[in-house]
Amino acid sequence: MAVNWAERISAFSRSPSRFLSGTTAEAFLAELLRELRDDRASYSVKVLLLSPLCEHPTVLCPSDSVGEETALELMSVFAQCPPKTVQFCCHLLLALTSVLVCTSCVSSRSRASQDFLDLLLQIAQDTSDLHGDAAHRSLRATACDCLQELEACSPGLLSQRLELLGGLRQRESSRLHQSYAGLQTLVLRNAVYQLTQETGAGPEHLKAILGGNTSVAWEAEQDSGLMNNKDSAILSSVILGPMGTVPTLQTGPDCKELRSVLSSLLEESYLLTPLCQAALLNRLTELVAMVPGVPPAIFRAQLLRLLGTSEVGLLHTTLLMKCAFTDSLFSAEDEAFILKRLVVLSQHPLLSTPEKLFYMDCILHFPENRPIGCSDGDETLPVLLTPQLALALVPTVFNDSATMLARLNLLSLVYLEEGEDGEEGRGLAYLYEHLTSLLHIVENGGSREIVVTFFRAVLLFLSYFCHVERYSNSLTEKLCQLYLHHTYLAPHLINLADQTQDKLTESSWAVGLLKALQGVITEAPLAQLTLQDLSRHLKMLARVAEEGEIPQHTTLSFLSSVITPSSSSLCVSGDWRLGNSLLGVCRRLLVHPSLDSLLIPLADILQHLTCRYGDTDIMDHARLYYSLLTTLSREKLASMLAQDLTEGGRQVKRRTLSSIMAEGEGLTSALTIHQTEKAIFRLMKAQSEPRERTQSDRESDLNQNETENSPGEANVALEAYRTQFHDPRFASEITLNHQLTHVEAVDSRFDQLFSICLHFSLTDDHYDDLSDISVPCLFRDRPCPKVKLTLKPRRPHPTTLHASAIFTTHDGLSWHTVLPDIHIAFQQVFMPPPTPPTWGRGGRLSLFEGLWDEMSSDSREKDLTDCATSLFCCQLKEAALITLVEKHFLPYLVSDLSEDDDEFKVLVFLPPQSHMLLKIRSEEDAVHFNIATDNWQLLPHINSYLLTITSCQDAALGHL
Amino acid sequence: MSVRALWIISHEKGENVSIRFSRRFSTVEHRAKRLAGSWYVAVPEENTVLQLLLTEMGLSDSNKPYVALRDDCLHCQRSPALELRVDGPAKGVLWPVLAISQGPLILACLPLVDAPAEPRPPLASLLSVSQGLTLLAGLQTFLLGAGGKLDSEGLASRLAMLPAVLLQVCPLGTPLDVPLLGAPATNTVPTPAGSQKQPAWKTGLHRGRAVVNVALAETVRSMQYGNRSRQDLWDVFGTVTCKCEVEGVLPNVTVTLTLPPNGSPLQDILVHPCVTSLDSTILTASSVDNYDGSAFSGPYKFPFSPPLEPFRLCSYTSQVPVPPILGSYQLREEENQLHVSVTLKLHESVKNSFEYCEAHLPFFNRDQMGVVDVKVSFGQLDISKEKNLLVWALGQKFPKSREVTMEGKITFSGPTAGPTDPLCTDLTAYIKLYFKVPDMTLSGCCVDQHSVQVYSSAKPRIVTSRELLSKEYFIWNSTGTAPVSSGLLF
């Protein structure tokens, strides 16, 4: 069993959604709770069982009420825990905290959460473990952790307990004082924050809160409920950038009580672990920032210790302190010292790479005492960071990728400020030299990581120094040479061109690079060209051809020289991929602005491909392009093949039929089926259209007034009726009319849909599988297409169908989408009895009688064991009854409505072989529905159906 | 100051990836949701996180040369925080994901952003980031040991301990401490109740004889070019590691570092958080400042109250006037032969007594070595099994002259190609020195036994030691182009 649970729990945490597709959250939760209460289960397994509740409480408890119940259950488990199972108890407290916080029971101050709070406070105050019972002490520690989390998630929850918490902390001499200190600090911070939000709050309120004087503090409590719902600002740090405003509490200079609490906390801060110390100092920084009456100098005694620390968290806290207090705590020398310290730490041999990167980030967001202008979170250089100081951080080839890029970025900022000319240009020269060294490494077979890093470095360098032509031109040249020897870099170079074009909109560097690449490709001797190189060249030339400013003659002569037989066997080989790449270039040339001057050579190439290429598909496409080129006007050609710029400037190619195959990477996107995020359309029951009357209906109507050609006797009728069912296909299907409609949300991409293929899947085995249905198109502004669902029941029960669809949008992409489920109600399966077409009402009445006798006879002779009778009664007025019958049973009525018969006979056929017979009659006290069926399993459905329609009728009439 | 989720992943160069441990902190997630409002991006399920993380770290699809999502030059990874671009219905960017990677292990966490989500706050304004980094580093040390060596069984047993460990150090997503490395080795007893508060970083009290162990280790790095246009570089950094077995809840110990007369001041001093107070003069000297002759040069006093386990009391850097071993390396290529000429000179101030001293001469981007006709004036020369490396073992001592030479010719005519290195092409080549000198420091810094003060009743036993180690000690071939290694060159 234990193994089983370990596996199940780990399956759940790997993917709760997949796990729950096999069961329900409710069932799984019930299972967990049952096992938790089971005395036979071991506590190590029980600890495991709590993890889903800790990690995914809202998945298991989707509503507050389930959360509340679960919490009560868990608390009763806690109450019964033997004292030795401390680990389990601790985990139980964590699970309770998770459930109560995440289901908002805490913020709504529910019963269970109040009880839990009392329990935690009780554990936290229980110091009976004084004589070294470490196990019990860990329960106390966990209780404190839970209290702290509750306060963090529901600020102000404990603001009335400050005095209690302060006392606990002061009295505690074991390591646990750390937990109390953290708790007290957070509660104090939140309480003060709440006071800052209250108009008129002053020193006496603060004093009252610290002293636990609830009569004054009561107001705060009143508001704290409000605060929870108001906004999340209290959860945010109040230490903002230089331009942020901190909420303040005016107390005047004399707040002895607060000062004494702060001093005591600061004095003991040394005794906390570095992580807790950093958190505590940060909370206190926020607090002092909010109370101008307390001078920041209160921190001074800690500063030297913090500035010299090797702990990243403690130094970080100091920086945040500097951010909050600037020159009221840190002198200009301090500032210079801290900055130098950051530079040292950014390259310290004993620190880890992430730490060093973090310190570099701190340099670029350095909290200066007197910042120049508002930086808005952007990276800026601190004034004190001189080029001399920054020398310690120049990038070198020995750096790892991230460090190298971070250093390159920082030094670029430094040298950008310094300017490029004269003596000072040396820094920039160095950066360029560094880029060249990287390029050499790439050239000499650097790893994939180095290649990627190199291109990132190039983009970074260009984003700062693109305007320095000396370097940007030389870089173009070097990249071309690099490409010529390493054509596998084609995608990297294309990516670089794309990104520089996007990012540096004012620069034409990317076009320059592409043009230069075109140059080296077309001028290189063809003799050494491998097929692999050629395919990469073609990719590159296709990208070059997208630039209207670049003349394309050289590209064309290159194409023509690679396909002419004298120099290459390319055409003979008939490689589809290469042919495709060739066409990719041609296709872009077809829409190039200088097409007029390219017309003849391009036509020659296309014609050559049409006649000589060794692949039929390529030949066909070449022919298509050739005819397009030679027959269409430029405008038409452009609009057919145009690439429209959409979506944030990135080029999204329209996938017209003609481009699908010659589209290179676009091909994948056109051939992939995309998944829609939400439902696009759904199937709705067709509105108010009566059931299509079957042939037999119509014919029997015809026969109505003619001589009936139907059996008079019930048993004969029954016999004749039954004979029809020898053919298993007889009357075995029902047809439901639906409409396909868009759902509300408007996404213009999906306004016009084509070739929709609907696919259905069953959720039970009551029906045969459905075949797919095709709908030619669905337009938002046109009437909805009708869809006929043909169902073949095995058992005529209500059901739900899952539906999905594949369709095409006007841009040529294929999509898969899931439709909302389709619910088939019980009454949708109803059909009039499929009597032979010649029968009239009389025949059906005989059939009714025959069936009724058979079903209600006590002698269960043959195999009539499935038959059953039942009675349903309800209160209905005469008129209401007639309305009901007209509304719901008219197609199935065998007795005449107009006849003055006081009994209605209803015969409903339920494919494939079941019947529901009703005799409806008003008795003195109530309307009786006598029910007979040959399928007793339908009784519950019949019952609930009758209940629904009669209560509806009730309500409707009551309303009248 | 909290993290939303934590993942521990193992992989073999991007293959056989699996999440070995994960933990979501639901209450922190609850806060994240409220803080971020409409910008909230939920943490996806494990597999998605794994895939996104590997892509972002450049480890996915290792067999494909270019993958747009992974290799786009716009994704400039120069911060410790990654962005995971979540697709699908819960579209958005998960930030800031911290990840540290060592060997086959990746540890990652997602700190809570306790600031308005837009515009994105700077990393430096989120305390949860440094807290997350500390937690990850602590877990990494716990899982791999301080040496960073991985043994799969040990790792598995450590991973199995994680739930219990997290209950102590990070029960609800707020890191409280880093895991302890095993049980404290000394005799400890639980704290008795008393007026003196016990530090939270001390798990118990020592009982027994007082012993204080102070070990000073200096590491020297060097880049020597043997080229007039390029200045040789070397630097030294030192660490002082202590193990203190002293009775008392909060015993006081003071360690004092002293320099010889005229010794250059210790710079960039970083101290352990257990150091109780610091004199500001100790912190002033910095390696990024111009050397100021008037700077404070000791003695450096570090008063502290020790934790039970061994810890690094402080570290420093120092600018020493000369490198311990000065080398020159010259290669000449001649008709498929490489002429090699090496001189190594031990500086007179360095104690001529090594624990080991070896010079390695690797050769890249060439065939295996064929004929090796090389003479050394001292020591022993070995050719590595792979025939691409010369190992010159100098043993425990340099000769009296303190100078050794190597001279000769090598042909590269082996049957197979040797290793490649994109940096060391043509005549770009180096010698790397490995040495360790016991009982000495380059800076001259030392801890005098008598200067260690322990304020306790019993007289403690005090053990001090020092040593000098080399690391990244390169001597580049002066006839080739050597890569720039530091901005201090110009």
XYZ file of N, CA and C in Angstrom, chain A residues 14-17 54-57 94 98 101-102 145 149 152-153 169-170 172-173 175 177-178 228 232 235-237 268 270-276 278-279 282-283 304-305 308-313 316-317 320 337 340-341 343-345 349-350 354 357-358 361 365 379 389 391-392 394 396-398 402 405-406 409 426 430 441 444 446 448 452 455-456 459 491-492 495 499 503, chain B residues 1 23-24 26-28 30-31 34-35 45-46 58 62 64-66 70-75 77-78 80 88 91 100 114 122-127 129-131 133-134 164 167 171-172 174-177 194 196-203 221 223 237 239 250 268-271 273-276 278 280 283 286-289 305 312 315 422-423 425 476 483-487 490:
546
model
N 3.362 15.554 -10.157
C 3.922 15.762 -11.490
C 2.930 16.503 -12.372
N 1.705 16.075 -12.355
C 0.709 16.727 -13.195
C -0.676 16.533 -12.603
N -1.105 17.466 -11.761
C -2.425 17.326 -11.138
C -3.535 17.175 -12.174
N -3.409 17.889 -13.301
C -4.505 17.832 -14.269
C -4.625 16.437 -14.865
N -0.643 20.561 0.717
C 0.274 21.696 0.897
C 0.540 22.381 -0.440
N 0.717 21.570 -1.498
C 1.178 22.153 -2.754
C 0.046 22.608 -3.663
N -1.072 21.897 -3.620
C -2.179 22.262 -4.522
C -3.497 22.333 -3.765
N -3.572 23.121 -2.722
C -4.812 23.118 -1.923
C -6.035 23.529 -2.733
N 1.351 22.747 8.451
C 1.633 23.390 7.159
C 0.460 23.189 6.190
N -1.871 26.006 4.427
C -2.031 26.109 2.979
C -3.504 26.108 2.598
N -5.371 29.373 3.927
C -4.982 30.621 3.252
C -5.485 30.622 1.804
N -5.226 29.519 1.103
C -5.491 29.518 -0.337
C -6.971 29.488 -0.665
N 6.102 29.603 12.278
C 6.204 29.767 10.819
C 4.815 29.920 10.215
N 3.179 33.056 8.199
C 2.620 32.979 6.856
C 1.187 33.507 6.838
N 1.451 37.104 6.820
C 1.938 37.601 5.529
C 0.814 37.606 4.497
N -0.062 36.596 4.558
C -1.117 36.500 3.561
C -2.334 37.328 3.945
N 9.166 36.499 22.494
C 10.501 36.606 21.934
C 11.514 36.920 23.030
N 11.156 37.857 23.894
C 12.136 38.270 24.890
C 12.436 37.164 25.884
N 12.345 33.955 25.336
C 12.863 32.728 24.737
C 14.380 32.777 24.648
N 15.050 31.785 25.209
C 16.507 31.794 25.082
C 17.011 30.696 24.155
N 17.017 28.581 20.414
C 17.124 29.109 19.048
C 15.794 29.649 18.526
N 13.974 31.894 19.477
C 13.716 33.338 19.510
C 13.722 33.912 18.104
N 14.421 33.213 17.200
C 14.449 33.671 15.808
C 13.046 33.657 15.192
N -7.844 44.078 3.629
C -7.598 42.829 2.930
C -8.226 42.812 1.554
N -3.600 45.056 -2.826
C -2.491 44.219 -2.400
C -1.282 45.072 -2.052
N 1.054 44.133 0.652
C 1.945 42.983 0.445
C 3.248 43.405 -0.225
N 3.214 44.548 -0.902
C 4.411 44.988 -1.620
C 5.410 45.608 -0.666
N 6.649 45.571 -1.085
C 7.674 46.235 -0.302
C 7.450 47.739 -0.403
N 19.667 41.987 18.841
C 19.721 40.528 18.770
C 19.798 40.016 17.336
N 22.063 39.870 15.305
C 23.286 39.094 15.088
C 23.067 37.607 15.356
N 22.125 37.325 16.256
C 21.918 35.930 16.640
C 21.084 35.148 15.622
N 20.579 35.840 14.588
C 19.743 35.149 13.603
C 20.596 34.604 12.456
N 20.047 33.611 11.772
C 20.740 33.103 10.587
C 20.776 34.229 9.557
N 21.759 34.223 8.663
C 21.855 35.329 7.698
C 20.551 35.552 6.929
N 19.867 34.466 6.546
C 18.622 34.622 5.792
C 17.559 35.354 6.606
N 17.409 34.951 7.879
C 16.400 35.594 8.719
C 16.827 37.008 9.077
N 18.569 39.039 7.218
C 18.303 39.911 6.076
C 16.823 40.269 6.017
N 15.965 39.268 6.251
C 14.528 39.523 6.198
C 14.121 40.492 7.295
N 15.273 43.974 6.586
C 14.461 44.555 5.527
C 13.115 45.045 6.056
N 12.490 44.234 6.909
C 11.210 44.637 7.498
C 11.392 45.890 8.347
N 28.708 48.502 9.743
C 30.047 48.009 9.393
C 30.050 46.504 9.216
N 29.373 45.857 10.160
C 29.252 44.406 10.105
C 28.601 43.979 8.783
N 30.835 44.597 5.540
C 31.977 43.694 5.373
C 31.560 42.266 5.102
N 30.260 42.013 5.021
C 29.800 40.628 5.025
C 30.072 39.893 3.705
N 30.207 38.607 3.819
C 30.361 37.796 2.619
C 29.013 37.242 2.172
N 27.948 37.511 2.934
C 26.623 36.981 2.611
C 25.896 37.895 1.636
N 25.448 37.335 0.535
C 24.786 38.150 -0.482
C 23.509 38.795 0.056
N 22.763 38.062 0.857
C 21.499 38.576 1.371
C 21.703 39.785 2.275
N 22.741 42.755 0.297
C 21.567 43.206 -0.458
C 20.652 44.051 0.430
N 20.423 43.578 1.660
C 19.620 44.346 2.610
C 20.206 45.732 2.813
N 19.293 47.897 0.017
C 17.889 48.318 0.101
C 17.724 49.403 1.169
N 32.356 53.717 -1.143
C 32.842 52.427 -0.652
C 31.950 51.289 -1.151
N 32.464 50.501 -4.828
C 33.714 49.753 -5.054
C 33.556 48.308 -4.613
N 32.867 48.166 -3.489
C 32.608 46.832 -2.964
C 31.847 45.989 -4.000
N 31.835 46.386 -7.208
C 32.714 46.048 -8.334
C 33.617 44.872 -7.947
N 34.143 44.936 -6.736
C 35.005 43.844 -6.267
C 34.226 42.527 -6.248
N 33.017 42.581 -5.706
C 32.233 41.354 -5.570
C 31.800 40.811 -6.928
N 36.906 35.972 -6.961
C 37.148 34.560 -7.314
C 36.432 33.563 -6.409
N 35.999 33.984 -5.234
C 35.382 33.009 -4.331
C 33.865 32.949 -4.457
N 26.132 33.097 -10.361
C 24.878 33.847 -10.168
C 25.033 35.019 -9.200
N 26.733 37.819 -11.064
C 25.786 38.451 -11.992
C 24.814 39.344 -11.235
N 24.411 38.875 -10.081
C 23.487 39.664 -9.277
C 24.137 40.987 -8.858
N 24.119 43.354 -11.619
C 22.793 43.947 -11.749
C 22.613 45.074 -10.721
N 21.666 49.157 -11.080
C 20.501 49.734 -10.392
C 20.963 50.261 -9.039
N 18.406 50.272 -16.762
C 19.797 50.178 -16.328
C 20.480 51.524 -16.534
N 37.479 52.348 -12.709
C 36.898 51.362 -11.804
C 36.330 50.182 -12.605
N 37.320 48.964 -15.256
C 38.328 48.106 -15.880
C 38.353 46.712 -15.280
N 38.016 46.640 -14.004
C 38.040 45.330 -13.347
C 36.999 44.393 -13.951
N 36.093 44.210 -17.411
C 36.066 44.049 -18.863
C 35.830 42.576 -19.204
N 36.263 39.030 -20.971
C 37.394 38.310 -21.571
C 36.890 36.976 -22.096
N 37.694 36.350 -22.900
C 37.281 35.062 -23.470
C 37.274 33.955 -22.423
N 37.790 34.257 -21.247
C 37.787 33.229 -20.206
C 36.485 33.231 -19.404
N 27.192 34.020 -19.619
C 26.367 35.038 -18.973
C 27.247 36.161 -18.421
N 28.542 38.379 -21.247
C 27.522 39.284 -21.795
C 27.195 40.396 -20.798
N 27.134 40.048 -19.528
C 26.842 41.068 -18.512
C 27.949 42.108 -18.488
N 27.866 44.311 -21.588
C 26.792 45.289 -21.473
C 27.210 46.456 -20.582
N 39.930 54.062 -26.452
C 40.605 52.775 -26.263
C 39.689 51.711 -25.679
N 38.882 48.201 -27.252
C 39.065 46.916 -26.586
C 37.850 46.028 -26.763
N 37.322 32.435 -32.121
C 37.004 31.162 -31.463
C 35.899 30.447 -32.247
N 37.335 28.943 -35.237
C 38.148 27.763 -34.986
C 37.351 26.611 -34.389
N 34.409 26.772 -32.285
C 33.849 26.897 -30.943
C 32.555 26.130 -30.814
N 28.645 25.088 -29.695
C 27.368 25.741 -29.979
C 27.122 26.890 -29.010
N 26.399 30.805 -30.075
C 25.206 31.560 -29.681
C 25.617 32.810 -28.897
N 26.926 35.601 -31.166
C 25.913 36.390 -31.872
C 25.143 37.306 -30.907
N 24.963 36.841 -29.684
C 24.327 37.711 -28.690
C 25.223 38.900 -28.391
N 24.976 41.432 -31.217
C 23.747 42.239 -31.154
C 23.857 43.288 -30.045
N 21.455 30.310 -40.245
C 20.304 30.718 -39.420
C 20.675 31.754 -38.364
N 21.889 31.652 -37.821
C 22.316 32.639 -36.824
C 22.409 34.031 -37.455
N 19.001 35.396 -38.225
C 18.426 35.843 -36.957
C 19.027 37.187 -36.520
N 16.919 40.595 -36.048
C 16.838 41.281 -34.758
C 17.428 42.682 -34.804
N 15.351 45.861 -33.806
C 15.728 46.581 -32.606
C 16.316 47.949 -32.942
N 10.223 38.101 0.101
C 11.329 37.339 0.696
C 11.065 35.855 0.641
N 8.902 21.394 -5.300
C 8.035 21.820 -4.211
C 7.397 23.136 -4.619
N 6.073 23.180 -4.489
C 5.365 24.437 -4.722
C 4.893 24.955 -3.389
N 2.191 26.914 -1.883
C 0.888 27.407 -2.336
C 0.528 28.748 -1.714
N 0.932 28.968 -0.460
C 0.533 30.242 0.155
C 1.306 31.398 -0.469
N 2.547 31.138 -0.868
C 3.313 32.188 -1.545
C 2.699 32.446 -2.922
N -0.353 32.118 -3.619
C -1.555 32.890 -3.317
C -1.217 34.390 -3.227
N -0.099 34.672 -2.577
C 0.316 36.077 -2.474
C 0.731 36.610 -3.843
N -2.189 37.703 -5.832
C -2.766 38.980 -5.401
C -1.859 40.142 -5.770
N -0.548 39.919 -5.641
C 0.391 41.012 -5.934
C 0.403 41.363 -7.417
N 2.822 23.097 -14.942
C 3.146 21.789 -14.385
C 4.592 21.425 -14.694
N 5.067 20.414 -13.959
C 6.492 20.082 -13.975
C 7.123 19.973 -15.361
N 19.735 26.818 -22.674
C 20.469 26.376 -23.856
C 20.778 24.885 -23.847
N 19.915 19.153 -27.837
C 21.355 19.333 -27.980
C 21.888 18.833 -29.317
N 20.535 19.595 -32.233
C 20.229 20.531 -33.315
C 21.116 21.763 -33.213
N 21.717 22.162 -34.346
C 22.650 23.293 -34.282
C 21.959 24.629 -34.022
N 20.749 24.775 -34.500
C 20.076 26.053 -34.287
C 18.596 25.824 -34.016
N 15.631 28.696 -28.634
C 16.748 28.543 -27.720
C 17.870 29.516 -28.048
N 18.113 29.741 -29.349
C 19.339 30.425 -29.752
C 19.140 31.847 -30.253
N 17.929 32.356 -30.210
C 17.682 33.712 -30.677
C 18.663 34.682 -30.015
N 19.317 35.505 -30.838
C 20.339 36.372 -30.253
C 19.730 37.502 -29.424
N 18.426 37.659 -29.508
C 17.780 38.694 -28.697
C 17.702 38.286 -27.224
N 17.622 36.985 -26.964
C 17.558 36.538 -25.566
C 18.937 36.619 -24.966
N 21.191 36.412 -22.157
C 21.211 35.972 -20.769
C 22.400 36.546 -20.028
N 22.171 37.669 -19.390
C 23.289 38.237 -18.653
C 22.875 38.596 -17.242
N 21.201 36.867 -13.482
C 21.028 35.547 -12.860
C 19.588 35.063 -12.949
N 0.426 28.659 -24.404
C -0.849 28.025 -24.124
C -1.802 28.956 -23.401
N -0.791 31.909 -20.884
C 0.332 32.562 -21.534
C 0.921 33.678 -20.677
N 20.809 27.592 -10.673
C 22.241 27.372 -10.580
C 22.510 25.944 -11.001
N 7.672 41.053 -4.782
C 6.806 41.819 -3.875
C 6.852 43.299 -4.231
N 13.419 46.278 -10.975
C 14.776 45.758 -11.108
C 14.995 44.598 -10.139
N 15.806 43.664 -10.576
C 16.145 42.512 -9.740
C 16.688 42.962 -8.391
N 17.497 44.033 -8.450
C 18.176 44.501 -7.247
C 17.198 45.002 -6.199
N 15.934 45.237 -6.572
C 14.998 45.736 -5.573
C 14.228 44.615 -4.886
N 14.497 43.372 -5.285
C 13.759 42.246 -4.710
C 14.642 41.435 -3.764
N 14.368 41.561 -2.489
C 15.184 40.814 -1.532
C 15.027 39.309 -1.735
N 15.281 37.693 -4.252
C 16.252 37.164 -5.208
C 17.530 36.725 -4.493
N 18.068 37.590 -3.640
C 19.281 37.167 -2.935
C 18.961 36.035 -1.962
N 17.747 36.063 -1.397
C 17.355 34.982 -0.497
C 17.278 33.665 -1.276
N 18.874 32.915 -4.050
C 20.228 32.481 -4.423
C 20.902 31.775 -3.259
N 20.719 32.336 -2.057
C 21.337 31.728 -0.877
C 20.749 30.346 -0.618
N 12.254 16.534 4.926
C 12.506 16.833 6.337
C 13.384 18.073 6.477
N 11.411 21.220 5.866
C 10.544 21.549 7.000
C 11.293 22.474 7.962
N 9.933 25.992 5.406
C 8.681 25.231 5.512
C 7.559 25.766 4.632
N 7.457 27.069 4.510
C 6.323 27.626 3.759
C 6.772 28.564 2.653
N 9.386 30.615 2.722
C 10.287 31.676 3.169
C 11.550 31.022 3.718
N 12.694 31.210 3.031
C 13.903 30.537 3.497
C 14.323 31.071 4.866
N 14.585 30.154 5.798
C 14.972 30.554 7.143
C 16.450 30.288 7.390
N 16.980 29.299 6.722
C 18.355 28.898 6.970
C 18.776 28.016 5.795
N 18.653 29.409 29.949
C 19.516 30.387 30.615
C 19.179 31.758 30.128
N 21.261 33.766 28.634
C 21.955 34.067 27.381
C 21.223 33.406 26.217
N 20.880 34.196 25.231
C 20.166 33.619 24.095
C 21.111 32.874 23.164
N 20.661 31.742 22.731
C 21.492 30.939 21.840
C 21.321 31.424 20.401
N 22.435 31.574 19.676
C 22.290 31.994 18.280
C 21.497 30.946 17.497
N 20.681 31.413 16.572
C 19.858 30.487 15.798
C 20.711 29.630 14.877
N 21.935 30.088 14.586
C 22.790 29.312 13.688
C 23.649 28.308 14.450
N 23.349 28.105 15.707
C 24.134 27.158 16.486
C 23.192 26.088 17.002
N 23.427 24.836 16.563
C 22.465 23.791 16.874
C 22.599 23.236 18.288
N 47.003 33.198 -8.770
C 46.662 33.018 -10.176
C 47.620 33.873 -10.996
N 48.869 35.106 -15.211
C 48.900 35.084 -16.673
C 50.221 35.722 -17.073
N 44.595 35.522 -3.600
C 43.513 35.688 -2.627
C 43.634 34.636 -1.540
N 42.033 32.762 2.165
C 40.868 32.495 3.014
C 41.346 31.978 4.362
N 27.683 31.644 23.836
C 28.143 32.654 22.892
C 29.584 33.022 23.227
N 39.902 43.955 -0.042
C 38.609 43.294 -0.316
C 38.226 42.292 0.762
N 38.397 42.682 1.993
C 38.119 41.721 3.063
C 36.614 41.467 3.191
N 36.268 40.191 3.191
C 34.874 39.781 3.394
C 34.827 38.912 4.639
N 33.846 39.129 5.483
C 33.830 38.359 6.725
C 32.567 37.529 6.868
N 29.296 36.066 8.755
C 28.337 36.818 9.581
C 28.506 36.610 11.095
N 29.305 35.639 11.515
C 29.474 35.477 12.960
C 30.485 36.459 13.532
N 31.137 37.244 12.662
C 32.064 38.264 13.176
C 31.230 39.362 13.823
N 31.555 39.676 15.072
C 30.673 40.566 15.833
C 30.870 42.032 15.503
N 33.585 45.063 13.368
C 34.709 45.278 12.459
C 35.177 46.710 12.615
N 36.475 49.962 10.823
C 36.275 50.415 9.441
C 37.587 50.422 8.656
N 38.325 47.511 6.309
C 37.598 47.368 5.050
C 38.059 48.319 3.952
N 41.005 48.340 -1.203
C 40.259 47.626 -2.236
C 41.139 47.401 -3.455
N 40.976 46.264 -4.093
C 41.824 45.946 -5.243
C 41.491 46.809 -6.450
N 40.307 47.431 -6.450
C 39.974 48.248 -7.607
C 40.385 49.714 -7.420
N 40.994 50.005 -6.280
C 41.514 51.348 -6.025
C 42.964 51.406 -6.455
N 31.973 35.017 17.436
C 31.491 33.924 18.251
C 31.252 32.756 17.304
N 34.286 29.648 7.027
C 35.279 30.553 6.473
C 35.158 31.897 7.178
N 37.947 36.334 4.005
C 38.769 36.176 2.814
C 39.329 37.539 2.455
N 39.241 25.663 -29.492
C 39.131 26.780 -30.432
C 40.011 27.965 -30.042
N 40.442 28.007 -28.803
C 41.254 29.138 -28.354
C 42.719 28.938 -28.719
N 44.873 27.846 -31.114
C 45.201 27.456 -32.472
C 46.593 27.961 -32.805
N 52.000 31.822 -21.149
C 51.656 31.718 -22.561
C 52.905 31.737 -23.439
N 45.429 35.283 -25.550
C 44.178 36.020 -25.323
C 44.279 36.975 -24.141
N 43.584 38.085 -24.253
C 43.555 39.057 -23.168
C 42.733 38.474 -22.027
N 43.218 38.647 -20.819
C 42.495 38.036 -19.717
C 42.013 39.036 -18.688
N 42.400 40.293 -18.836
C 41.949 41.243 -17.842
C 42.056 42.659 -18.375
N 41.151 43.492 -17.898
C 41.161 44.882 -18.317
C 42.307 45.652 -17.704
N 45.373 47.438 -19.743
C 45.592 48.695 -20.443
C 45.161 49.894 -19.620
